[in-house]
PDB file of C-alpha atoms and ligand atoms in Angstrom:
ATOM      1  CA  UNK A 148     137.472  74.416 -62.232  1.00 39.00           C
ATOM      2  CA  UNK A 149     135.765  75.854 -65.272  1.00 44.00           C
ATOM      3  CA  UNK A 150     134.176  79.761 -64.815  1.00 44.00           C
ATOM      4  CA  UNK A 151     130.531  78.526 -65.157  1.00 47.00           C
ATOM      5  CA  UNK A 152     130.487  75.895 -62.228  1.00 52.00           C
ATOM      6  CA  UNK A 153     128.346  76.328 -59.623  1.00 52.00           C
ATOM      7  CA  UNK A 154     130.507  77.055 -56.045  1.00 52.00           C
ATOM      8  CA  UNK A 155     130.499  73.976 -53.901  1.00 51.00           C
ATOM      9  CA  UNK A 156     127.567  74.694 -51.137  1.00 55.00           C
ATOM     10  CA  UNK A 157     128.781  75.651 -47.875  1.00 67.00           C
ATOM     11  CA  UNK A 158     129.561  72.748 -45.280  1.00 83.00           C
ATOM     12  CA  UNK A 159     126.095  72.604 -42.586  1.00 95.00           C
ATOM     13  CA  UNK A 160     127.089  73.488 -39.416  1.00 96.00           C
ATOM     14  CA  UNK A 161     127.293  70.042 -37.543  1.00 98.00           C
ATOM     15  CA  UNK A 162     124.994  68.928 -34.329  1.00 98.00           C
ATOM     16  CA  UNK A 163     125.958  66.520 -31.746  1.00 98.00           C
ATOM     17  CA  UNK A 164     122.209  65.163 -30.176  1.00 98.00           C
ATOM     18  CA  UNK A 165     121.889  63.319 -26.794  1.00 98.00           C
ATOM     19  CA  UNK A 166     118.765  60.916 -27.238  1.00 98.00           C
ATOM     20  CA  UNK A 167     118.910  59.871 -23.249  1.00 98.00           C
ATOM     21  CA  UNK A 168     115.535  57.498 -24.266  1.00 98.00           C
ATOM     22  CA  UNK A 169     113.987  56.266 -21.074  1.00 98.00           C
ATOM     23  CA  UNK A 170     116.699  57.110 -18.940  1.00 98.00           C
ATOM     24  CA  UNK A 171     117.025  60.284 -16.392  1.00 98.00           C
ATOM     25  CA  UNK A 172     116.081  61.328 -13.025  1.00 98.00           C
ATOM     26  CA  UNK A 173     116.202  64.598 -11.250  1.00 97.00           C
ATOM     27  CA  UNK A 174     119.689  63.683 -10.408  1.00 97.00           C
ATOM     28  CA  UNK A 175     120.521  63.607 -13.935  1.00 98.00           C
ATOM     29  CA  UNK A 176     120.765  67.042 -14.334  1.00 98.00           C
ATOM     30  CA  UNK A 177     123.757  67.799 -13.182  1.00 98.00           C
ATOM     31  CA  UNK A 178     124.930  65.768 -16.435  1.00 98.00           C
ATOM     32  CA  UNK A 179     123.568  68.199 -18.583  1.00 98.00           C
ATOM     33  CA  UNK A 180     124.965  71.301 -16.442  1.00 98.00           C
ATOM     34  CA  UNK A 181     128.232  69.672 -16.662  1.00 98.00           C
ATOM     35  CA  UNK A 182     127.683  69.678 -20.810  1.00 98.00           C
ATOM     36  CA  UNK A 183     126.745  73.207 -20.345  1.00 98.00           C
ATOM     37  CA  UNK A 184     129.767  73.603 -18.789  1.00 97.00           C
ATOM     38  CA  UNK A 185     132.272  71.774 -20.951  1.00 97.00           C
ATOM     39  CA  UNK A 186     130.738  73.518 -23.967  1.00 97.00           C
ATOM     40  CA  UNK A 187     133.290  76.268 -24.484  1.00 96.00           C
ATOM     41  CA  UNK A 188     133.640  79.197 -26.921  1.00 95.00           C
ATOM     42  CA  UNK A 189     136.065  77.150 -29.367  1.00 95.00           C
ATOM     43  CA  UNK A 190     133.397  74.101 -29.616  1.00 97.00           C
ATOM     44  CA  UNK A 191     130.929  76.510 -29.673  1.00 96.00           C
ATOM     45  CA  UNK A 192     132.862  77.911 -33.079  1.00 96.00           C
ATOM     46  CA  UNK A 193     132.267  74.369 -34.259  1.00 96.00           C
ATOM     47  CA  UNK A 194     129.331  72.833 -33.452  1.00 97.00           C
ATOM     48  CA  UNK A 195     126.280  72.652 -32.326  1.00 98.00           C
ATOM     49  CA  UNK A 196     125.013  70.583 -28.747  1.00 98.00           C
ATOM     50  CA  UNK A 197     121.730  68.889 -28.245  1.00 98.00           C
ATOM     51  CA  UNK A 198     120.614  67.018 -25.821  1.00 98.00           C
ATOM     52  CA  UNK A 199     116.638  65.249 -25.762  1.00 98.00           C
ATOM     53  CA  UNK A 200     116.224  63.859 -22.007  1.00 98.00           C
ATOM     54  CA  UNK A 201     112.482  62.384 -21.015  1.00 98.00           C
ATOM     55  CA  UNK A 202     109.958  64.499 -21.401  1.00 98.00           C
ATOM     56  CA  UNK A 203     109.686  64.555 -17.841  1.00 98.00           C
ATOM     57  CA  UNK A 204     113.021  66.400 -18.029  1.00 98.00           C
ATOM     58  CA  UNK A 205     112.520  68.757 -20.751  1.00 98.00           C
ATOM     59  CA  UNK A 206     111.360  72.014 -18.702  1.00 98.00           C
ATOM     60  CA  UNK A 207     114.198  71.360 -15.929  1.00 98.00           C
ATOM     61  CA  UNK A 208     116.689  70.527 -18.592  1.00 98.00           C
ATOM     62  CA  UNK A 209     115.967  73.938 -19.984  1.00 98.00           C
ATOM     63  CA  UNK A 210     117.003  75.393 -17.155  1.00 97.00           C
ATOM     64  CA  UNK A 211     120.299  73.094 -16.467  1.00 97.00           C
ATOM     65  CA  UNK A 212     121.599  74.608 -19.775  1.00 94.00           C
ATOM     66  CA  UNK A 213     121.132  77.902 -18.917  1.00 91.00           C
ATOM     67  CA  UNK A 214     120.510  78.772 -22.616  1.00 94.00           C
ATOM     68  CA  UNK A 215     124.067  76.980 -23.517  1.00 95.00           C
ATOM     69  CA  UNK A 216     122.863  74.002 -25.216  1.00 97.00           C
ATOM     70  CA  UNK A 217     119.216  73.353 -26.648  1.00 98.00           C
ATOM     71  CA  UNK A 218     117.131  70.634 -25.150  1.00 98.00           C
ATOM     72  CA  UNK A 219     114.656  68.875 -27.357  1.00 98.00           C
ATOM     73  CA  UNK A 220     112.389  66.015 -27.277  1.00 98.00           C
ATOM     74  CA  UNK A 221     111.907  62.187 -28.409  1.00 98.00           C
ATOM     75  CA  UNK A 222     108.406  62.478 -29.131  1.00 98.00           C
ATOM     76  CA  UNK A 223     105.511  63.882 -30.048  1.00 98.00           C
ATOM     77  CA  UNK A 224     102.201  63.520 -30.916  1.00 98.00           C
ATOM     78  CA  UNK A 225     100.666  64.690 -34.655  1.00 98.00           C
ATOM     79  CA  UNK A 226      97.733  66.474 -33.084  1.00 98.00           C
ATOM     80  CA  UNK A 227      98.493  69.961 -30.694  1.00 98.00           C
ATOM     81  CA  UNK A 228      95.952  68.963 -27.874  1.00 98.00           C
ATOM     82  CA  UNK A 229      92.872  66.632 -27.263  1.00 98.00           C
ATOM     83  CA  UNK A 230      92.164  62.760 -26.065  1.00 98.00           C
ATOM     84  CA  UNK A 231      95.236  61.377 -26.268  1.00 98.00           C
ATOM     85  CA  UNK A 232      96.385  60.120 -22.618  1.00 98.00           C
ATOM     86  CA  UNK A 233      99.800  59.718 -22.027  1.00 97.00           C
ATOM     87  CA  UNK A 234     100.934  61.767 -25.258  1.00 98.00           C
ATOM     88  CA  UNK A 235     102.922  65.246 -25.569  1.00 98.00           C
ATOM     89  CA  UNK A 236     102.297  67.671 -27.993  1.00 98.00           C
ATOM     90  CA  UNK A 237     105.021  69.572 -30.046  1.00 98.00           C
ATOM     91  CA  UNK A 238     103.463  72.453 -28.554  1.00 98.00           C
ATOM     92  CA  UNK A 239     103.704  70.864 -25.008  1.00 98.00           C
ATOM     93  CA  UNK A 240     107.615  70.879 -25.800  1.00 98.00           C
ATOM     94  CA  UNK A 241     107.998  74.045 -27.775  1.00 98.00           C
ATOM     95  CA  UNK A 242     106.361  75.519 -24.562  1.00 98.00           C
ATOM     96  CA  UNK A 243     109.064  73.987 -21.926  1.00 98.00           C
ATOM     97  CA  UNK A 244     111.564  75.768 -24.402  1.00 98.00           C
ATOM     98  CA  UNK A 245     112.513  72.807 -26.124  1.00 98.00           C
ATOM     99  CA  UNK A 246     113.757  73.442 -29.818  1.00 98.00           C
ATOM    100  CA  UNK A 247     114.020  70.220 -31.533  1.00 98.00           C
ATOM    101  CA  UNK A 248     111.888  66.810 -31.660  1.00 99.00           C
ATOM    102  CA  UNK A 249     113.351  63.561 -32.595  1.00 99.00           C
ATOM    103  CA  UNK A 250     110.682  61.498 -34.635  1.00 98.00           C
ATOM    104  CA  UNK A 251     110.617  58.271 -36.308  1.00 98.00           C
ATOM    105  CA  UNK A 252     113.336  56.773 -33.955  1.00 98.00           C
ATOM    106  CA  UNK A 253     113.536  53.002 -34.801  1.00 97.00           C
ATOM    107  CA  UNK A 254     113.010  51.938 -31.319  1.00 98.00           C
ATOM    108  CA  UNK A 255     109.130  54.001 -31.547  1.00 98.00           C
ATOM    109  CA  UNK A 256     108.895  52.625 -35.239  1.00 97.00           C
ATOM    110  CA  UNK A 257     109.261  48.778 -33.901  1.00 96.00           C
ATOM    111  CA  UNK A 258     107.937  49.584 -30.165  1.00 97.00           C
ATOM    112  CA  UNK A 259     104.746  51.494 -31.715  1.00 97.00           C
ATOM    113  CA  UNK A 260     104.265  50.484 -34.902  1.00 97.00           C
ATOM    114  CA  UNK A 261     105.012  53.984 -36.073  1.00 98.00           C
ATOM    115  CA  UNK A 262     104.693  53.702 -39.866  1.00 98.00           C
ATOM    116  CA  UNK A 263     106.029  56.145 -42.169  1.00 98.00           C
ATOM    117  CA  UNK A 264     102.855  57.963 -42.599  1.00 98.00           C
ATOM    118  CA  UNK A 265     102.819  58.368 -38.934  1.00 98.00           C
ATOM    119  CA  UNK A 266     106.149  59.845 -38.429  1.00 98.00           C
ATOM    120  CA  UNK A 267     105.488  62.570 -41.255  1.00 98.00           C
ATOM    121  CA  UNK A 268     102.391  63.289 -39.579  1.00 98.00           C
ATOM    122  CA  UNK A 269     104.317  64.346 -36.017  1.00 98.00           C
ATOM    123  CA  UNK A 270     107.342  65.813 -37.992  1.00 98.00           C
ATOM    124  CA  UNK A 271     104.465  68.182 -39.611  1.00 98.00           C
ATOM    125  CA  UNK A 272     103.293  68.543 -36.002  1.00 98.00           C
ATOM    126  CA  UNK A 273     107.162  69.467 -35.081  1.00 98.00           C
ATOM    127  CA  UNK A 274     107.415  72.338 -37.835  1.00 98.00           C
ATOM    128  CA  UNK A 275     103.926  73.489 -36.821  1.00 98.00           C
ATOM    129  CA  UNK A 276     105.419  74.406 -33.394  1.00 98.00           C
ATOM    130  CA  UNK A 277     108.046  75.585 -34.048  1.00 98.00           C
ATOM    131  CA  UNK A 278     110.305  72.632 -33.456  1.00 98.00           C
ATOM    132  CA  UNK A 279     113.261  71.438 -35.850  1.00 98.00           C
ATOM    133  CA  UNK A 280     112.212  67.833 -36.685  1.00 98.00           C
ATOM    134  CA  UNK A 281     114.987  64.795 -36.174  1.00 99.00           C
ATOM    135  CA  UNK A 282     113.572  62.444 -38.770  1.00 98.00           C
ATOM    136  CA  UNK A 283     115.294  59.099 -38.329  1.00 98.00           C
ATOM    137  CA  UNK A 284     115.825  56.447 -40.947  1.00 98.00           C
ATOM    138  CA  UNK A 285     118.008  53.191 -41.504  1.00 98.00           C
ATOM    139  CA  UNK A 286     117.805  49.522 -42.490  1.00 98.00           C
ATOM    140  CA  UNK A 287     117.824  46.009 -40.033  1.00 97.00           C
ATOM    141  CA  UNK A 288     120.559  43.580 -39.848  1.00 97.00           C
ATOM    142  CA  UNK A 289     118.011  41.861 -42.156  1.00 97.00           C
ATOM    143  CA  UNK A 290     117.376  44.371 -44.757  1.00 97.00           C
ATOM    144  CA  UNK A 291     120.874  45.153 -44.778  1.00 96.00           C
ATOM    145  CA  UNK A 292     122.026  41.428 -45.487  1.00 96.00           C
ATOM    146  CA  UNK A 293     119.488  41.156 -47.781  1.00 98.00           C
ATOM    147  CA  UNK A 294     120.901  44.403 -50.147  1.00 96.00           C
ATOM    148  CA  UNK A 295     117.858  46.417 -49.482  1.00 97.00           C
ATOM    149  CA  UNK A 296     119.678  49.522 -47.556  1.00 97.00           C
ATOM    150  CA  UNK A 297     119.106  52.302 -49.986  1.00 98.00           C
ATOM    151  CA  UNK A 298     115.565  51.186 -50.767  1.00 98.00           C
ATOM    152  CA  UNK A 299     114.581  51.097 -47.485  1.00 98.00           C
ATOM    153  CA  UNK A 300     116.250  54.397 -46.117  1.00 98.00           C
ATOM    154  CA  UNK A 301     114.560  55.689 -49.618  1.00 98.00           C
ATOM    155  CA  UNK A 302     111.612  54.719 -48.998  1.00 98.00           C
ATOM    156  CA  UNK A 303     111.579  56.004 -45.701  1.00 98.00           C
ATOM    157  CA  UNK A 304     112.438  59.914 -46.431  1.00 98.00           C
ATOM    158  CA  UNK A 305     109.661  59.767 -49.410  1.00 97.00           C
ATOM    159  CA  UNK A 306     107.159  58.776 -46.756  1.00 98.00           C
ATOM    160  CA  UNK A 307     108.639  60.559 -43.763  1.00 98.00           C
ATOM    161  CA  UNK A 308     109.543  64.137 -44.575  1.00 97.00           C
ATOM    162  CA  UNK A 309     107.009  66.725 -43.696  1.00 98.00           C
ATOM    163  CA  UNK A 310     105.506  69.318 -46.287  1.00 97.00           C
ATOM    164  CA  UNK A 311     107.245  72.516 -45.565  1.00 97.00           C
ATOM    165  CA  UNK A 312     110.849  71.035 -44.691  1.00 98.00           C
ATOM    166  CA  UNK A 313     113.981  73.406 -45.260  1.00 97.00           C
ATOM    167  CA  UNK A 314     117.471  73.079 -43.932  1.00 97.00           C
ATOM    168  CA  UNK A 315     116.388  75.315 -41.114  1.00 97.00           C
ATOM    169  CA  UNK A 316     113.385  72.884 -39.603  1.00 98.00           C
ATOM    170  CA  UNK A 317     114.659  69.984 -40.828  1.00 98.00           C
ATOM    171  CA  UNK A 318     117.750  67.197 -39.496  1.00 98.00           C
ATOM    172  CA  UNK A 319     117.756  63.583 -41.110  1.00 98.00           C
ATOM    173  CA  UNK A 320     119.164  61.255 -38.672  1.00 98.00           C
ATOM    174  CA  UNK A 321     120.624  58.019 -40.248  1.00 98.00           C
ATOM    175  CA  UNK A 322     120.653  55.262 -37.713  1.00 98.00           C
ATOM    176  CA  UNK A 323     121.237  51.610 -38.980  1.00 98.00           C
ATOM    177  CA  UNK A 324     118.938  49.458 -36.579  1.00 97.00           C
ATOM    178  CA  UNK A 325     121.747  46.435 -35.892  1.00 97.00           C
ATOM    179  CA  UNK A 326     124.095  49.384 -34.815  1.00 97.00           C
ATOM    180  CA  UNK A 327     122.225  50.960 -32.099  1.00 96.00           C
ATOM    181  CA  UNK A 328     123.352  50.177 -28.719  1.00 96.00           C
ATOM    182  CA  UNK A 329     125.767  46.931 -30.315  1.00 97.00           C
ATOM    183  CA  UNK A 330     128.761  48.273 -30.507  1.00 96.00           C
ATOM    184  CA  UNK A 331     128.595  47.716 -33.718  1.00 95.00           C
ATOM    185  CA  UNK A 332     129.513  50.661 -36.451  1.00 95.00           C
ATOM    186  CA  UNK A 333     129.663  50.507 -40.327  1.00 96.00           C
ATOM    187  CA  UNK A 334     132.462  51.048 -42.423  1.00 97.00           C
ATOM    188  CA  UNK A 335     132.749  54.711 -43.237  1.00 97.00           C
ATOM    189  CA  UNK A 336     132.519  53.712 -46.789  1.00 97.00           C
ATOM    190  CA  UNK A 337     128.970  52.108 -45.562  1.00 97.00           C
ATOM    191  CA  UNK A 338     127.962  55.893 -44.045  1.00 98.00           C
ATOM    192  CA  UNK A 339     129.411  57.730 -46.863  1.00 98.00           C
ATOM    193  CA  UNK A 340     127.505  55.553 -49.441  1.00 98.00           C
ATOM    194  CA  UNK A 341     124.235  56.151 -47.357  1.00 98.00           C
ATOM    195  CA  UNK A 342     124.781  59.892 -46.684  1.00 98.00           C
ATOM    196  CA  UNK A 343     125.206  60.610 -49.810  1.00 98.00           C
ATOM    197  CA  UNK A 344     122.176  58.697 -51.604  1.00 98.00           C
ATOM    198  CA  UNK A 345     120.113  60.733 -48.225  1.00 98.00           C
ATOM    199  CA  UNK A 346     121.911  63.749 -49.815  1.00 98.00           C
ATOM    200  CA  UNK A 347     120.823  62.956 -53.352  1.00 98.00           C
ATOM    201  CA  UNK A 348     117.063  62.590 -52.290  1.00 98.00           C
ATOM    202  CA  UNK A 349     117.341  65.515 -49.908  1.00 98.00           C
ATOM    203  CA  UNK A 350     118.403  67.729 -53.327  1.00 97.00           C
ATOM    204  CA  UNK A 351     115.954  66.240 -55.178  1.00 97.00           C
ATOM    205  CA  UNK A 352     112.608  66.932 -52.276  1.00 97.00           C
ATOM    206  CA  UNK A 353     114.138  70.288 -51.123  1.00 96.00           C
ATOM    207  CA  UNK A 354     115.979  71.598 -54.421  1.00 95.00           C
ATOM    208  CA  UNK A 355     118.703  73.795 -53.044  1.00 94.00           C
ATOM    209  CA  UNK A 356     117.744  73.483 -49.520  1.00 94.00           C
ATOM    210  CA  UNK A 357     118.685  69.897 -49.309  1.00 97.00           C
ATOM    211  CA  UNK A 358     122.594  70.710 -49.289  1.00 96.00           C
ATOM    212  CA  UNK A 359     121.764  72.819 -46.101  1.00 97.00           C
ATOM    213  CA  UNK A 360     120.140  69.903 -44.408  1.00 98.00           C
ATOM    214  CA  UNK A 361     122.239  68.180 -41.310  1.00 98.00           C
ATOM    215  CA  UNK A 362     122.655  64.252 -41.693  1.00 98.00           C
ATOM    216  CA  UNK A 363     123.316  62.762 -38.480  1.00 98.00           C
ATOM    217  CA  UNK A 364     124.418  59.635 -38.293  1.00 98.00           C
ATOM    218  CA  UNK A 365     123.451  57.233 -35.300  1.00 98.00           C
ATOM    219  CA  UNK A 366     124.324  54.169 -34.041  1.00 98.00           C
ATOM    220  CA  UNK A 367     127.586  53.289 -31.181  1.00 97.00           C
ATOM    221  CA  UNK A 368     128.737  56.799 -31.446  1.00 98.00           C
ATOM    222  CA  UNK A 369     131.984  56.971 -28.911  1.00 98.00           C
ATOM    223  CA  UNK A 370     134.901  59.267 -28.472  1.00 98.00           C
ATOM    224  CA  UNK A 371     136.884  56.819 -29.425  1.00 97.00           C
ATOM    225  CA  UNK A 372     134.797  56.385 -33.611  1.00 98.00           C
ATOM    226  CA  UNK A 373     133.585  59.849 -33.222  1.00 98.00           C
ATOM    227  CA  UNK A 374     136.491  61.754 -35.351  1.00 97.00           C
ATOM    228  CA  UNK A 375     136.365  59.006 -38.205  1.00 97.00           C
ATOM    229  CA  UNK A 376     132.287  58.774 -38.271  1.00 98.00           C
ATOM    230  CA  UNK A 377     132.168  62.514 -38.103  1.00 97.00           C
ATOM    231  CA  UNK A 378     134.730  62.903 -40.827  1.00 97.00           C
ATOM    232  CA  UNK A 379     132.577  61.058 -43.252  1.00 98.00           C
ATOM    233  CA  UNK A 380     131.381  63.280 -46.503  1.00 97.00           C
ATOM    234  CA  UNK A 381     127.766  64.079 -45.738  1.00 98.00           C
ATOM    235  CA  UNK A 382     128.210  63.433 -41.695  1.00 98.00           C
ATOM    236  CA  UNK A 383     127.010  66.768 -40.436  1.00 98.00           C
ATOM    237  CA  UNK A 384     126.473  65.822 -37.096  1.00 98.00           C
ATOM    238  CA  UNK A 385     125.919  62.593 -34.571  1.00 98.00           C
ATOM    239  CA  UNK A 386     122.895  61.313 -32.755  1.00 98.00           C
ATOM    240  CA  UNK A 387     124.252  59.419 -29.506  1.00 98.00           C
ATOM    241  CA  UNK A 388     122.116  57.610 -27.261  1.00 98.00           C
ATOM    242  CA  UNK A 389     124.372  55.824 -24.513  1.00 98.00           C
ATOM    243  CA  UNK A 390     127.025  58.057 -24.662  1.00 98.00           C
ATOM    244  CA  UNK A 391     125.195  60.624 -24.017  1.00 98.00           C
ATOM    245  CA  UNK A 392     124.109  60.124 -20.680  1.00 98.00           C
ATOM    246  CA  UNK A 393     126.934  61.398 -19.422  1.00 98.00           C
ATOM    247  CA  UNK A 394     128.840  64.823 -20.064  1.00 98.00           C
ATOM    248  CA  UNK A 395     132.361  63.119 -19.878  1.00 98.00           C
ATOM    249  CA  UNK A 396     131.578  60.913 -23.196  1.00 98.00           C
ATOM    250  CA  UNK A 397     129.261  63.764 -25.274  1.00 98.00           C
ATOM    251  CA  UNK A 398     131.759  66.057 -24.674  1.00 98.00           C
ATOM    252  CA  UNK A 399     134.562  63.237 -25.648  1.00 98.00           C
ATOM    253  CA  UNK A 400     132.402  62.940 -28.821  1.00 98.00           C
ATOM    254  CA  UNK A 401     131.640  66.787 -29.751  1.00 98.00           C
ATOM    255  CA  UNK A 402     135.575  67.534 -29.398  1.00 97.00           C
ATOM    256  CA  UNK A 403     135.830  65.320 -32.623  1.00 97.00           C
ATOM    257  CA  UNK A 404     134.975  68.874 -34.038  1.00 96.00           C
ATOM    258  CA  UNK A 405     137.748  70.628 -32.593  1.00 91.00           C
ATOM    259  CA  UNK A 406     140.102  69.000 -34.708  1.00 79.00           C
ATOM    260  CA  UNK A 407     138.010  69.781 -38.007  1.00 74.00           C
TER     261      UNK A 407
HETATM  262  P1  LIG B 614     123.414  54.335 -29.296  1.00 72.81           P
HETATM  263  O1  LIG B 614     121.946  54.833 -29.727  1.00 72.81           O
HETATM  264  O2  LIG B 614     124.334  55.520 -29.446  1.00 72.81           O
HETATM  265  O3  LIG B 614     123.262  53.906 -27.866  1.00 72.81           O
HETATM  266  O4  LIG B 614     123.782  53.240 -30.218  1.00 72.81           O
HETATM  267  C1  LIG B 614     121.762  55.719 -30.796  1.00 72.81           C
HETATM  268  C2  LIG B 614     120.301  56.062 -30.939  1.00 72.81           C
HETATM  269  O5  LIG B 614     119.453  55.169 -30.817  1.00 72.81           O
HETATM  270  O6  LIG B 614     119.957  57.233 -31.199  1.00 72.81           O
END
C-alpha cells in the first residue's frame, strides 16, 4: 500500500433489529427477557441487539430488557403532537425509552402509500427526537426482473434520507420486497452489489460519515443464512421480522457475529 493512501475506515459496529410488525401480546415479553438474557458479554463485544415490538409494547418492552437491549419502534408520525388519531409521535417513543424508529418499511410504503417524501419527513421527525432512524429501501420482484434495482433503491435514499443524517442517527435498511417473509434470499453477490452502490451514495450524501453508516440487510434472515448474509462486504447488521419473534432464532441469528 503506497504511504499517501487513506487508512481503510473502520468496520461499523453491526445491529441485529427485531421488526415483530403486528405481532405481540403481553405474553410476549418474556421473548424479549429471554433475548435480554441470551445477550452475553462476548455478543455484546460484537454486536449490537434491537428489537421494535408494537407500539403497544414499547414502554413494557423497555422494561423486559432491563437496559440490555434497546427497544425501538415501526412508526412514527412527521409531526410531534396534534390531530392525528391513531398516530405516535417520535417523541411518544423517545419518551417510553425507545431509541430507534424503523421508517419507510415496504409493508407501510405499499399498505399506506408512504411515498418517499413521506418517509424523509418522519425520519426528520426520528432525528428530531432523538431517535436513530431505520430508513428502509429495496426493489419488487417486478422492478428487480425488470433491471431497475439500483435505480430504484437510488432513488429511494435521494428522496428518503433526512437533513441532518450522520452515522450516529442514521441505519439504512436494505430489504428486497419479494424476499420478505418468502423464504426467499438473494445471492450474496446480489447484497454485496446493492450494499455497496447504498455505500457509494451514502459517501457521496454524508461525505465521510457515510462509511460509518450501518446497512442492514432484510429479508428471510435465519440462523441457518445469517453467517453468509452477515458476512457480505457492506452487511453491517440484519433486520429480521419472523425470526425475531422469538429469542431462540434472534439469538440463533446474532451468534453469526460470534464467529466474526
Ligand atoms: P422477514 O421480514 O424476516 O420476515 O422476511 C423482514 C422485514 O420485513 O423486516
Amino acid at each position: 500500500m503506497p504511504a499517501s493512501a487513506a487508512p481503510t475506515p473502520a468496520r461499523p459496529r453491526p445491529l441485529v433489529a427485531g421488526n415483530w410488525k403486528m405481532n405481540g401480546l403481553e405474553a410476549s415479553l418474556a421473548e424479549i427477557a429471554a433475548m435480554a438474557g441470551g445477550y452475553d458479554d462476548a455478543l455484546r463485544g460484537r454486536v449490537d441487539l434491537l428489537v421494535c415490538p408494537p407500539a403497544t409494547l414499547v414502554g413494557a418492552a423497555v422494561a423486559a430488557c432491563a437496559g440490555k437491549l434497546a427497544v425501538g419502534g415501526q412508526d412514527c408520525h412527521p409531526k410531534a403532537s396534534g390531530a392525528h388519531t391513531g398516530d405516535v409521535a417520535a417523541e411518544m417513543l423517545a419518551d417510553l425509552g425507545a431509541a430507534y424508529v424503523i421508517v419507510g418499511h415496504s409493508e407501510r410504503r405499499a399498505d399506506h402509500g408512504e411515498s418517499d417524501a413521506v418517509v424523509k419527513s418522519k425520519a426528520e421527525a426520528a432525528l428530531r427526537a432523538g431517535l436513530v432512524a431505520i430508513v428502509c429501501v429495496g426493489e419488487t420482484e417486478a422492478q428487480r426482473r425488470a433491471g431497475e434495482m439500483l435505480d430504484v433503491v437510488g432513488a429511494q435514499i435521494a428522496g428518503s434520507l433526512p437533513a441532518g443524517a450522520s452515522a450516529r442517527n442514521l441505519v439504512v435498511a436494505y430489504e428486497p420486497v419479494w424476499a420478505i417473509g418468502t423464504g426467499l434470499t438473494p445471492t450474496p453477490a446480489d447484497v454485496a452489489q446493492v450494499h455497496g452502490f447504498i455505500r457509494e451514495r451514502l459517501a457521496a450524501a454524508l461525505g465521510e460519515d457515510g462509511a460509518g453508516v450501518r446497512i442492514l440487510y432484510g429479508g428471510s434472515v435465519k440462523p441457518s443464512n445469517a453467517a453468509e448474509l452477515m458476512g457480505v462486504a457492506n452487511v453491517d447488521g440484519a433486520l429480521v421480522g419472523g425470526a425475531s419473534l422469538t429469542a431462540k432464532d434472534f439469538l440463533g441469528i446474532a451468534a453469526a457475529y460470534r464467529s466474526q
